[in-house]
Tab-separated table of C-alpha atoms in Angstrom:
chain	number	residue	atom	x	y	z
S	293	UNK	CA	-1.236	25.130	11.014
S	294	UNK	CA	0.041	22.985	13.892
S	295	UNK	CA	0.412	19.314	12.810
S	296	UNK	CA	1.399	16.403	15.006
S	297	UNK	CA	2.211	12.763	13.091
S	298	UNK	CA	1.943	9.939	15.739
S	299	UNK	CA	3.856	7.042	14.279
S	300	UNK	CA	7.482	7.052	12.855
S	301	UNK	CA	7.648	4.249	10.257
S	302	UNK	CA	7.721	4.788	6.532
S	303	UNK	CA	4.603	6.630	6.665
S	304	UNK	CA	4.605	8.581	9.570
S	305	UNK	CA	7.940	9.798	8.514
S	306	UNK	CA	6.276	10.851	4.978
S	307	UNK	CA	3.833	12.130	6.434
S	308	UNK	CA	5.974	14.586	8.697
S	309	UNK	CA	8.139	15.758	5.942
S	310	UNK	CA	5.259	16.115	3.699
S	311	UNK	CA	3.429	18.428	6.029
S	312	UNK	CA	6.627	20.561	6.975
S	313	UNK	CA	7.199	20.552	2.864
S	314	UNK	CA	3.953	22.487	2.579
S	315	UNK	CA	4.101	24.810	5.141
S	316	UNK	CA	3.112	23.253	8.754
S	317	UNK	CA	4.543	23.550	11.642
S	318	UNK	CA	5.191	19.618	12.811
S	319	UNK	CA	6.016	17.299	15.383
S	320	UNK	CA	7.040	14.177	15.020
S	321	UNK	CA	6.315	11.330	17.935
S	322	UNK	CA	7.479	7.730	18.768
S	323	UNK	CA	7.807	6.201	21.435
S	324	UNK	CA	10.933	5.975	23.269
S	325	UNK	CA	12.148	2.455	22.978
S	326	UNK	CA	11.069	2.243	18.947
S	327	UNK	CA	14.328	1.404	16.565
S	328	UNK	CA	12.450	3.773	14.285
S	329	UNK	CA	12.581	6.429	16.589
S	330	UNK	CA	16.017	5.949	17.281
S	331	UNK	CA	17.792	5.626	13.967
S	332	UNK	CA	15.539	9.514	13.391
S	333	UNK	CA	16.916	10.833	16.788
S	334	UNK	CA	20.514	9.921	15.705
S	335	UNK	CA	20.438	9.996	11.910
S	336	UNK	CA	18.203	12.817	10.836
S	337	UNK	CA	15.652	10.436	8.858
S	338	UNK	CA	15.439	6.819	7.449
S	339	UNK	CA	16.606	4.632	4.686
S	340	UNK	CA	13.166	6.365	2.808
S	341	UNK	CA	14.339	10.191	3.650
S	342	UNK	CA	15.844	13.182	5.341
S	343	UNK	CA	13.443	14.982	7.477
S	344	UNK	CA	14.369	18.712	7.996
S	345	UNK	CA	15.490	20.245	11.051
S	346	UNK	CA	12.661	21.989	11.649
S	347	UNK	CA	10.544	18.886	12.422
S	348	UNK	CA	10.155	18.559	16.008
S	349	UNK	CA	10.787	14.939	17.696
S	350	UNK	CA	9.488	13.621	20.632
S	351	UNK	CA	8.837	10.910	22.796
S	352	UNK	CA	6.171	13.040	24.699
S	353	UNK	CA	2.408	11.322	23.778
S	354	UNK	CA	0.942	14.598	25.813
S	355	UNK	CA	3.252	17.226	24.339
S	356	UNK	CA	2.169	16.029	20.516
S	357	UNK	CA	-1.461	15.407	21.409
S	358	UNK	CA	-1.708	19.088	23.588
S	359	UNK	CA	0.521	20.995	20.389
S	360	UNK	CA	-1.335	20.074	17.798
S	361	UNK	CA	-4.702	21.458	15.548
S	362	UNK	CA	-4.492	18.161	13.110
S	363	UNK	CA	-3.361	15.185	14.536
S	364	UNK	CA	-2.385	12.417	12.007
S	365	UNK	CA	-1.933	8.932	12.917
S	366	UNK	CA	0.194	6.202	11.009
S	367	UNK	CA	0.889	3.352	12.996
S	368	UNK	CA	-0.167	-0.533	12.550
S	369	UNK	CA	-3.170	-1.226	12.477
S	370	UNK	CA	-4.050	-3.747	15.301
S	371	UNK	CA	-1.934	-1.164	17.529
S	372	UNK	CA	-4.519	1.428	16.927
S	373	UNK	CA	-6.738	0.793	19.706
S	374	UNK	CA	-4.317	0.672	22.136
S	375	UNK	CA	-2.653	3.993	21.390
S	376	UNK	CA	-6.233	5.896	21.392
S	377	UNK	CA	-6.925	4.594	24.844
S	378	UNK	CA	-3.680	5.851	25.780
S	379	UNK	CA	-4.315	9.533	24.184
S	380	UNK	CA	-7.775	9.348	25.864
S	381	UNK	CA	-6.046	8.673	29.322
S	382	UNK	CA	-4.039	12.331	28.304
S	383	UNK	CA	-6.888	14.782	30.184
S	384	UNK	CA	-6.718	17.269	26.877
S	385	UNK	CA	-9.793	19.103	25.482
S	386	UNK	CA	-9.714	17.946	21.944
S	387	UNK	CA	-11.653	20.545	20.972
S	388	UNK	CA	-11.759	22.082	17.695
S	389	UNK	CA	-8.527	19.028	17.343
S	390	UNK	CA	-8.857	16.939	13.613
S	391	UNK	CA	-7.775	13.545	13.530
S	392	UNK	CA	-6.918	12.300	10.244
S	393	UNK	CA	-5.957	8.240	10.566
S	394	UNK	CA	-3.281	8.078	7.422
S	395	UNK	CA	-3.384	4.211	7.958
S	396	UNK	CA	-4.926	1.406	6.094
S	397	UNK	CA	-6.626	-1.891	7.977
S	398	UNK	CA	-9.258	-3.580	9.801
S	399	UNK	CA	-9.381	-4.645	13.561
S	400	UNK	CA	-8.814	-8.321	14.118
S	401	UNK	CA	-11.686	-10.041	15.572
S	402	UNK	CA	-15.098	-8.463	13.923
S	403	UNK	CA	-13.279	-7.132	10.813
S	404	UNK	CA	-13.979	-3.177	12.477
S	405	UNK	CA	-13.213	-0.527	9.896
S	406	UNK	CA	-10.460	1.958	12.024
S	407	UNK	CA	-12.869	5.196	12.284
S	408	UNK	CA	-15.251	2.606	13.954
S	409	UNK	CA	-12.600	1.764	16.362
S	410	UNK	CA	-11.902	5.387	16.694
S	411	UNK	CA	-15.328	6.506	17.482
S	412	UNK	CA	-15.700	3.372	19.923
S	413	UNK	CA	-12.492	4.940	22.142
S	414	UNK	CA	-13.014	9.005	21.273
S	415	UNK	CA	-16.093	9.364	20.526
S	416	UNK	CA	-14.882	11.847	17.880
S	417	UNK	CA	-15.539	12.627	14.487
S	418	UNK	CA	-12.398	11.652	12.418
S	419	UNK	CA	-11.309	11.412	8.039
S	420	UNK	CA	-9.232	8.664	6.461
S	421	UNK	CA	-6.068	9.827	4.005
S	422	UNK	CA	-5.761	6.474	1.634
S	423	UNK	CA	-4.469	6.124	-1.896
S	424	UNK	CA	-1.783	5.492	-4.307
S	425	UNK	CA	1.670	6.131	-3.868
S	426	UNK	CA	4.885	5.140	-2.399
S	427	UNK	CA	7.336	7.267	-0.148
S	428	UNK	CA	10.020	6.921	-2.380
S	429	UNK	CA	8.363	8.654	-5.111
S	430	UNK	CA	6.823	11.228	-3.581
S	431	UNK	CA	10.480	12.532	-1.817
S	432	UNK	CA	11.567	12.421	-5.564
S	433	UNK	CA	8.530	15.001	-6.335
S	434	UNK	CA	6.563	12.452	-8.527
S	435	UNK	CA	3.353	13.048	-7.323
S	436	UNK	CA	0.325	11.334	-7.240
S	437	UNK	CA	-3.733	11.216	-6.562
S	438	UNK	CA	-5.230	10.437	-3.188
S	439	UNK	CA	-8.605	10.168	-1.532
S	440	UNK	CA	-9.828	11.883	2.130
S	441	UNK	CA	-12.760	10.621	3.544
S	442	UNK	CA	-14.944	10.889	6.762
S	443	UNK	CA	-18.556	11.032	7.362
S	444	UNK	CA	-18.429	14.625	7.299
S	445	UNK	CA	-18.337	16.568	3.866
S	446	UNK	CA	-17.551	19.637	5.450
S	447	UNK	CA	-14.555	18.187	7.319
S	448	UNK	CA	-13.283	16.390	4.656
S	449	UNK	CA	-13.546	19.685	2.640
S	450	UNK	CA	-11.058	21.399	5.883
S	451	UNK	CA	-8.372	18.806	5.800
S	452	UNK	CA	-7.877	18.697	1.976
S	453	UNK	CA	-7.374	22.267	1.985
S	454	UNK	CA	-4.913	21.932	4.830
S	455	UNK	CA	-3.009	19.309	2.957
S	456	UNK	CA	-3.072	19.509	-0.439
S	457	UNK	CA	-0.801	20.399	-2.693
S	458	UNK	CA	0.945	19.950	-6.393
S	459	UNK	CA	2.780	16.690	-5.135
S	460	UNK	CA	-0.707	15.313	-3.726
S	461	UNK	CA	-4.271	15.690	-5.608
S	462	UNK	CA	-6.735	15.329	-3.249
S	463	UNK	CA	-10.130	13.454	-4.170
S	464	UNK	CA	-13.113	13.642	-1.674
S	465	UNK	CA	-14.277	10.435	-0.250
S	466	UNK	CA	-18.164	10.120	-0.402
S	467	UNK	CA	-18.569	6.163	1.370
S	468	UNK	CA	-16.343	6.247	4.171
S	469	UNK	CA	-17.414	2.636	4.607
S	470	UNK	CA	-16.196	1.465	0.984
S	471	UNK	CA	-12.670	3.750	1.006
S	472	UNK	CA	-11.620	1.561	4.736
S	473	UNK	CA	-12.570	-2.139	3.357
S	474	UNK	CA	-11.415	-1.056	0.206
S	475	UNK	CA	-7.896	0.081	0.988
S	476	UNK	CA	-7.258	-2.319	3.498
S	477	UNK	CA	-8.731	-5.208	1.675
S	478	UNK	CA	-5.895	-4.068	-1.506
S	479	UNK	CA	-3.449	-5.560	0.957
S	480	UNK	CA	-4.148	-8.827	1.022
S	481	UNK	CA	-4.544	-8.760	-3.041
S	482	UNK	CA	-1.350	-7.729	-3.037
S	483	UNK	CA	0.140	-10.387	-0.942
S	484	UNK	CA	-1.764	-12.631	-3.734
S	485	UNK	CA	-0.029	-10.666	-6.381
S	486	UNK	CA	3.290	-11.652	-4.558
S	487	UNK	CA	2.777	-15.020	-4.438
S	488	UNK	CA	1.894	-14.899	-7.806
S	489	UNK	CA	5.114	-13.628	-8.662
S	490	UNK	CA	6.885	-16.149	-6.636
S	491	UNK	CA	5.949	-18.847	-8.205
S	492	UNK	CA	6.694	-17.126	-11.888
S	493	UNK	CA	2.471	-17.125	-12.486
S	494	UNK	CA	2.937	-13.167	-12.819
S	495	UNK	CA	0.762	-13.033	-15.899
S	496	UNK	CA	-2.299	-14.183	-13.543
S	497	UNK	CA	-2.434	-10.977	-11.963
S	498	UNK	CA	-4.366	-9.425	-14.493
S	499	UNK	CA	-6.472	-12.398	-13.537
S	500	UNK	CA	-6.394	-11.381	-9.739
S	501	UNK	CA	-7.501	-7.953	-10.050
S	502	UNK	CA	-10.533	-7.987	-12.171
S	503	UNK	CA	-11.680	-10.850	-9.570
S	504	UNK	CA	-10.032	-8.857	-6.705
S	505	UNK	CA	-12.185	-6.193	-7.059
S	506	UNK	CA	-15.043	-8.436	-7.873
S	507	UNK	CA	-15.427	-9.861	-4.366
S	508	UNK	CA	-14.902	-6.780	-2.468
S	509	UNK	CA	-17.406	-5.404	-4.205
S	510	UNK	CA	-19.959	-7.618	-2.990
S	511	UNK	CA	-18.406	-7.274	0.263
S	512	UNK	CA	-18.789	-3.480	0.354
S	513	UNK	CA	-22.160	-4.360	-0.996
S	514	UNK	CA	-23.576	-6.341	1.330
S	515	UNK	CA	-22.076	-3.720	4.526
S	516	UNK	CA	-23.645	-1.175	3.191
S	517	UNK	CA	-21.656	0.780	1.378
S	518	UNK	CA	-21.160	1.482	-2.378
S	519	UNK	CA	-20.426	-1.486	-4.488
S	520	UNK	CA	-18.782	1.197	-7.186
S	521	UNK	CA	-16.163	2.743	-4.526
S	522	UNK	CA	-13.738	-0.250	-4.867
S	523	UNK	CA	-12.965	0.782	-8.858
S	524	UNK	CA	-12.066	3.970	-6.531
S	525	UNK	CA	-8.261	4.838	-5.806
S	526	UNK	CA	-8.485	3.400	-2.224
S	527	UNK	CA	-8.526	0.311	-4.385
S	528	UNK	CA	-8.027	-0.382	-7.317
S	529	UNK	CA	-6.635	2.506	-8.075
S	530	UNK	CA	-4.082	1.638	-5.703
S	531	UNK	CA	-3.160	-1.947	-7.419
S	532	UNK	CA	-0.235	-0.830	-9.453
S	533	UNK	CA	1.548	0.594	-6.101
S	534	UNK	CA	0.315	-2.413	-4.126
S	535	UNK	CA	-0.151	-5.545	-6.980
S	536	UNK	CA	3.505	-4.892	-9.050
S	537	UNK	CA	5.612	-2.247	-7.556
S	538	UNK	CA	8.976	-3.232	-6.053
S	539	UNK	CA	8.467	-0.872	-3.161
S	540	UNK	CA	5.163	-2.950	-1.650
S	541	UNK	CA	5.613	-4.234	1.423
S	542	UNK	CA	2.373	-6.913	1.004
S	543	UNK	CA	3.799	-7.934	-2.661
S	544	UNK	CA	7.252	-8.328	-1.385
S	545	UNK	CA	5.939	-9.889	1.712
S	546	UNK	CA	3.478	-12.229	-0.448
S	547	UNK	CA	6.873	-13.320	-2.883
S	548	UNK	CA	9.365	-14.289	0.167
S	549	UNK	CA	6.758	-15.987	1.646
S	550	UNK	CA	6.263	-18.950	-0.812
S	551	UNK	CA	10.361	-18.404	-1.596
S	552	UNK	CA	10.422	-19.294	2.540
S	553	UNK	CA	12.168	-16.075	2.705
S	554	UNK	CA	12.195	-13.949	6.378
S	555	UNK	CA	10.264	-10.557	5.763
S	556	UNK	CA	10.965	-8.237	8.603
S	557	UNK	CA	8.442	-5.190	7.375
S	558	UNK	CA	5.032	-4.434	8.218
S	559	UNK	CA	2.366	-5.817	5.880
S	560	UNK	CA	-0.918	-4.993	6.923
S	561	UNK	CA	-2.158	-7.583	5.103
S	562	UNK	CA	-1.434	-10.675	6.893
S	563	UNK	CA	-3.113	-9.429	9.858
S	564	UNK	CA	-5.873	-7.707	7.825
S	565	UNK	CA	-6.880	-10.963	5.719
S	566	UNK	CA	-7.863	-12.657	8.450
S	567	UNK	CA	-10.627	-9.783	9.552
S	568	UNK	CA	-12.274	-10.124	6.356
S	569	UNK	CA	-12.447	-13.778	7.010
S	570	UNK	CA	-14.537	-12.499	9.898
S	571	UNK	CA	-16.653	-10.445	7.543
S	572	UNK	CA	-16.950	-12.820	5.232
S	573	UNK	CA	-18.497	-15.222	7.624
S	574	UNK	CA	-20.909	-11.901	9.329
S	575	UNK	CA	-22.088	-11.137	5.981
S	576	UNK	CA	-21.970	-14.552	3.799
S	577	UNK	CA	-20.020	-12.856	1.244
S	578	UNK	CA	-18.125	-15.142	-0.706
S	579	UNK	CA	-14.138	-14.329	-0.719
S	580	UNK	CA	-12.544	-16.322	-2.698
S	581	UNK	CA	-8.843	-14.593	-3.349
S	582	UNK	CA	-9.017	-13.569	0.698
S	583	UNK	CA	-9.325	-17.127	1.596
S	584	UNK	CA	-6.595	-18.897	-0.507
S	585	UNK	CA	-4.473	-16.380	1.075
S	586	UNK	CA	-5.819	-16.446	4.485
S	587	UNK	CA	-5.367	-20.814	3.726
S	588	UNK	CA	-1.774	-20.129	2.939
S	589	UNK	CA	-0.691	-18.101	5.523
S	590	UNK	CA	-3.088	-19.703	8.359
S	591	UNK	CA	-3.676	-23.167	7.847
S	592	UNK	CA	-0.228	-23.921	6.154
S	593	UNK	CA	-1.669	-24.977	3.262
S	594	UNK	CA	0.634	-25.578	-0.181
S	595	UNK	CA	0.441	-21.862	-1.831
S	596	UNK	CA	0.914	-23.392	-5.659
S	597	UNK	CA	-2.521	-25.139	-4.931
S	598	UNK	CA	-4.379	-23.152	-3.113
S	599	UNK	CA	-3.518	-20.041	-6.065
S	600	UNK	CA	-4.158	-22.443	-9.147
S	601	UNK	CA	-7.285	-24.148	-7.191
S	602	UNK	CA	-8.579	-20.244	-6.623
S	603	UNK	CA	-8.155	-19.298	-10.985
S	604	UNK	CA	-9.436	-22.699	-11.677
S	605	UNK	CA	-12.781	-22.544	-10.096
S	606	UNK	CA	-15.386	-24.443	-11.739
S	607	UNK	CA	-16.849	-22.891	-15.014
S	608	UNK	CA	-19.806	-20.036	-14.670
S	609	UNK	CA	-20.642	-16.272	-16.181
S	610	UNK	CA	-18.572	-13.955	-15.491
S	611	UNK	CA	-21.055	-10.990	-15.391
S	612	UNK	CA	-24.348	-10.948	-13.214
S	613	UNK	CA	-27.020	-8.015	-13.446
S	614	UNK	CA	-27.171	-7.436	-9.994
S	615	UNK	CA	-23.635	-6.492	-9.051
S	616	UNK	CA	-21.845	-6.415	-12.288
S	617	UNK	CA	-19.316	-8.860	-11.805
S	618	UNK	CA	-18.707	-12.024	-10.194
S	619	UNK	CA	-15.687	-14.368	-9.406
């Protein structure tokens, strides 16, 4: 199978390797003037891996597109629409081509889930690969569980057995809807979780994730999806690599932030808290851990408040009948 990875950060590089590990025939593009890129062209890999030789590189948006039966895409989030109107623009028959967006995060502006965005620019059917797990793990062959999702069964069905293996179980996705908001909602959790940390109130993350996944829930809820897919692995399942691992970009992001410490990595959650403010306001979904954050980070205001404010909320149940739990 011919596999194309658009996208040369941390992921995009995984992703390469991982599909040349099992068998593919890949290419690997960036774009010309990326550092990422670069540092590949000249070093072989990244400070995450070694990609072997028989990955192909290029700077060539037409040559990857034209080359490939599954095309995988892992860049930000918020650069997503711009790159698909670029690989429309190409003049190739996609055809019998799978897309596969191996990226977590909502659009600014309306809070639009990325297949949404997709469809809006293709027109195209296309799956989500989300989950647990961290790069450097996975090149140490720990492996791990992960979910693809689409609105297809059948499709979904295709690319799992195109890219699963014993590093990566696969789980089918059955609310395409709930999988995006959840996984790209987990972001801004952890960014909580990192502040948390920051300001040595680690033990209130047990705290933040029965509540984290207590609003989203609702959220998920009230779009239209399944209020039960967020205690899924594009979530929750997803909180120890995102909430307390060392290697998370949003915790790490979310701990030099109130330490007034420059982070220089991508964390999809800064941009990605302020869509589900959007939502929030669309579907009158309450949100209270995404707006302390979204407070913090926006509006400047003082993170120790806005965190203990957001745990010391004024007394009620914590269980309701009609969606299980409530913050």
């Amino acid at each position: 199978m011919k596999i194309s990875v658009i996208g040369c950060g941390r992921w995009g590089t995984f992703h390469a390797w991982y599909a040349d590990k099992i068998g593919h025939e890949v290419t690997l593009y960036g774009r010309a003037t990326s550092a990422n890129f670069k540092k590949i062209s000249e070093t072989g890999g990244n400070e995450y891996l070694q990609l072997p030789s028989t990955v192909k590189l290029t700077t060539k948006l037409f040559d990857a597109i034209n080359f490939a039966d599954v095309i995988l895409i892992s860049v930000g989030a918020q650069n997503l629409r711009g790159l698909l109107e670029e690989i429309k623009n190409l003049q190739i028959d996609f055809g019998e081509k799978k897309f596969v967006l191996a990226m977590k995060g909502l659009e600014r502006g309306a809070g639009k889930r990325l297949t949404t965005v997709f469809n809006e620019v293709l027109d195209k059917n296309s799956a989500v690969w989300v989950g647990p797990g961290h790069v450097q793990d996975f090149v140490k062959n720990i492996p791990n569980c992960m979910v693809m999702a689409s609105a297809d069964e059948n499709f979904t069905r295709e690319l799992v057995e195109i890219f699963k293996s014993p590093l990566i179980r696969f789980y089918y996705g059955s609310d395409l809807l709930g999988i995006e908001i959840g996984a790209a909602a987990k972001n801004v959790v952890g960014i909580a979780a990192g502040m948390l940390d920051g300001l040595n109130f680690t033990s209130l993350k047990g705290a933040l994730m029965a509540r984290g996944t207590a609003e989203l829930s609702r959220l998920i809820s009230a779009l239209g999806g399944d209020k039960m897919t967020v205690y899924g692995l594009s979530h929750l399942g997803d909180y120890q690599a995102t909430l307390f691992s060392d290697y998370s970009n949003n915790r790490r992001f979310g701990e030099n932030f109130v330490a007034e410490k420059k982070f220089d990595k991508l964390a999809e959650g800064v941009e990605t808290v302020s869509a589900l403010m959007e939502l929030s306001k669309i579907t009158g979904v309450e949100l209270p851990i995404s707006q302390a954050v979204y407070k913090i980070l926006y509006e400047k205001q003082n993170p120790q408040e806005q965190l203990t404010e957001l745990f010391l909320r004024s007394t009620k149940s914590e269980f309701n009948e009609e969606l299980g739990v409530r913050s």
